[in-house]
Amino acid sequence: MNLKRINDGFAVTEQISSADVEALAAQGVKSLICNRPDGESPDQPAYSEIEATARRVGMAVSHIPVVSGQITDKDVHAFGNAYNKMPNPLVAYCRTGTRSITLWALDQGNKGMSSQEILSIGSNAGYDLGDTIKRIENGRQ
């Protein structure tokens, strides 16, 4: 597991296991958002397995599955609601973390965060959010 801190209360990561959930809880993480649909790859644990472990260790959990490259405004809205309501620290995950950081960036862009700040945060975490910024800026016109 390679957590990439986005801000004081939020990080993204690649696919996690039940053991990772327990490790995150031990580190004080209070909430998880899964942005990966079940069945994308044969080695992927089912969301229900992650959810059961998270609930057992006292974490809030939300499933907002999105297909890679097909994030809708509805997905962004659902992510933003979960992001704003779930206790921090919060970790979002998908196969590589890209969908999770993209959802966060689109939500923050909709709330007025500058494109430059979003690009900088993404870059510092190892993600190129250039295409995401184009979508945000097209929505602001």
Short mmCIF file of C-alpha atoms in Angstrom, two decimals:
data_model
loop_
_atom_site.label_atom_id
_atom_site.label_comp_id
_atom_site.label_asym_id
_atom_site.label_seq_id
_atom_site.Cartn_x
_atom_site.Cartn_y
_atom_site.Cartn_z
CA MET A 1 0.00 0.00 0.00
CA ASN A 2 1.39 3.35 -1.05
CA LEU A 3 -0.61 6.17 0.56
CA LYS A 4 -0.33 9.49 -1.23
CA ARG A 5 -1.27 12.33 1.08
CA ILE A 6 -3.39 14.96 -0.65
CA ASN A 7 -4.11 17.14 2.39
CA ASP A 8 -4.15 16.78 6.18
CA GLY A 9 -7.33 14.69 6.18
CA PHE A 10 -7.23 12.89 2.84
CA ALA A 11 -5.04 10.41 0.98
CA VAL A 12 -5.42 8.15 -2.04
CA THR A 13 -3.95 4.75 -2.74
CA GLU A 14 -4.11 1.73 -5.00
CA GLN A 15 -6.25 -1.34 -4.32
CA ILE A 16 -6.16 -2.34 -0.66
CA SER A 17 -6.63 -5.66 1.11
CA SER A 18 -8.38 -6.49 4.38
CA ALA A 19 -4.95 -6.49 6.05
CA ASP A 20 -4.40 -2.96 4.70
CA VAL A 21 -7.74 -1.87 6.17
CA GLU A 22 -6.60 -3.10 9.58
CA ALA A 23 -3.26 -1.30 9.18
CA LEU A 24 -5.02 1.93 8.17
CA ALA A 25 -7.32 1.70 11.20
CA ALA A 26 -4.27 1.21 13.43
CA GLN A 27 -2.84 4.42 11.91
CA GLY A 28 -6.01 6.31 12.82
CA VAL A 29 -7.80 6.36 9.47
CA LYS A 30 -11.52 6.72 10.13
CA SER A 31 -13.08 6.38 6.66
CA LEU A 32 -12.63 4.66 3.30
CA ILE A 33 -14.09 5.40 -0.12
CA CYS A 34 -13.81 2.64 -2.73
CA ASN A 35 -13.91 3.98 -6.30
CA ARG A 36 -13.41 0.63 -7.99
CA PRO A 37 -16.19 -1.56 -9.36
CA ASP A 38 -16.05 -5.20 -8.32
CA GLY A 39 -14.63 -7.62 -10.86
CA GLU A 40 -12.14 -5.38 -12.68
CA SER A 41 -9.40 -7.94 -12.13
CA PRO A 42 -9.32 -11.48 -10.77
CA ASP A 43 -6.90 -10.62 -7.94
CA GLN A 44 -9.08 -7.81 -6.59
CA PRO A 45 -10.87 -8.38 -3.27
CA ALA A 46 -14.62 -7.80 -3.42
CA TYR A 47 -15.89 -4.54 -1.96
CA SER A 48 -18.01 -6.56 0.50
CA GLU A 49 -14.81 -8.04 1.98
CA ILE A 50 -13.21 -4.60 2.42
CA GLU A 51 -16.47 -3.22 3.80
CA ALA A 52 -16.82 -6.03 6.37
CA THR A 53 -13.27 -5.51 7.63
CA ALA A 54 -13.70 -1.73 7.75
CA ARG A 55 -16.92 -1.97 9.75
CA ARG A 56 -15.37 -4.54 12.10
CA VAL A 57 -12.52 -2.12 12.93
CA GLY A 58 -14.91 0.84 13.31
CA MET A 59 -14.32 2.66 10.05
CA ALA A 60 -16.94 4.39 7.92
CA VAL A 61 -16.97 3.11 4.36
CA SER A 62 -18.55 4.19 1.08
CA HIS A 63 -18.64 2.54 -2.35
CA ILE A 64 -18.68 4.93 -5.30
CA PRO A 65 -17.56 2.69 -8.16
CA VAL A 66 -16.57 4.41 -11.38
CA VAL A 67 -15.34 2.94 -14.64
CA SER A 68 -11.88 4.17 -15.59
CA GLY A 69 -12.12 7.04 -18.06
CA GLN A 70 -15.88 7.40 -17.62
CA ILE A 71 -16.33 9.62 -14.55
CA THR A 72 -19.70 11.36 -14.66
CA ASP A 73 -20.91 14.50 -12.90
CA LYS A 74 -23.10 12.21 -10.78
CA ASP A 75 -19.97 10.31 -9.67
CA VAL A 76 -18.25 13.59 -8.75
CA HIS A 77 -21.29 14.73 -6.76
CA ALA A 78 -21.48 11.41 -4.88
CA PHE A 79 -17.76 11.54 -4.13
CA GLY A 80 -18.01 15.15 -2.93
CA ASN A 81 -20.89 14.28 -0.59
CA ALA A 82 -18.95 11.37 0.91
CA TYR A 83 -15.73 13.40 1.12
CA ASN A 84 -17.50 16.20 3.00
CA LYS A 85 -19.52 13.99 5.37
CA MET A 86 -17.18 11.13 6.28
CA PRO A 87 -14.88 11.44 9.30
CA ASN A 88 -11.22 12.26 8.67
CA PRO A 89 -8.66 11.02 8.09
CA LEU A 90 -10.16 9.57 4.93
CA VAL A 91 -8.54 7.32 2.32
CA ALA A 92 -9.98 6.77 -1.17
CA TYR A 93 -8.77 3.93 -3.35
CA CYS A 94 -9.15 2.33 -6.77
CA ARG A 95 -6.79 0.24 -8.90
CA THR A 96 -3.97 2.84 -8.95
CA GLY A 97 -5.42 5.84 -7.08
CA THR A 98 -5.99 7.79 -10.31
CA ARG A 99 -9.80 7.65 -10.27
CA SER A 100 -9.83 8.66 -6.62
CA ILE A 101 -7.56 11.71 -7.11
CA THR A 102 -9.49 12.64 -10.26
CA LEU A 103 -12.82 12.58 -8.40
CA TRP A 104 -11.30 14.70 -5.64
CA ALA A 105 -9.85 17.17 -8.16
CA LEU A 106 -13.13 17.53 -10.05
CA ASP A 107 -15.02 18.06 -6.78
CA GLN A 108 -12.52 20.65 -5.58
CA GLY A 109 -12.52 22.39 -8.96
CA ASN A 110 -16.30 22.61 -8.82
CA LYS A 111 -15.93 24.25 -5.41
CA GLY A 112 -13.54 26.88 -6.75
CA MET A 113 -10.06 25.53 -6.01
CA SER A 114 -7.68 26.99 -8.58
CA SER A 115 -6.48 24.87 -11.45
CA GLN A 116 -2.87 25.61 -10.52
CA GLU A 117 -3.39 24.40 -6.95
CA ILE A 118 -5.07 21.20 -8.15
CA LEU A 119 -2.25 20.55 -10.65
CA SER A 120 0.37 21.15 -7.97
CA ILE A 121 -1.28 18.86 -5.42
CA GLY A 122 -1.72 16.15 -8.05
CA SER A 123 1.87 16.46 -9.23
CA ASN A 124 3.20 16.30 -5.67
CA ALA A 125 1.28 13.04 -5.24
CA GLY A 126 2.59 11.66 -8.54
CA TYR A 127 -0.50 12.21 -10.70
CA ASP A 128 -0.85 14.21 -13.93
CA LEU A 129 -4.20 15.99 -13.69
CA GLY A 130 -3.85 17.98 -16.93
CA ASP A 131 -6.88 16.40 -18.60
CA THR A 132 -8.89 16.81 -15.40
CA ILE A 133 -8.06 20.52 -15.35
CA LYS A 134 -9.31 20.86 -18.93
CA ARG A 135 -12.63 19.34 -17.85
CA ILE A 136 -12.84 21.65 -14.83
CA GLU A 137 -12.06 24.76 -16.90
CA ASN A 138 -14.58 23.79 -19.59
CA GLY A 139 -17.21 23.52 -16.85
CA ARG A 140 -16.38 26.99 -15.53
CA GLN A 141 -17.11 28.69 -18.87
#
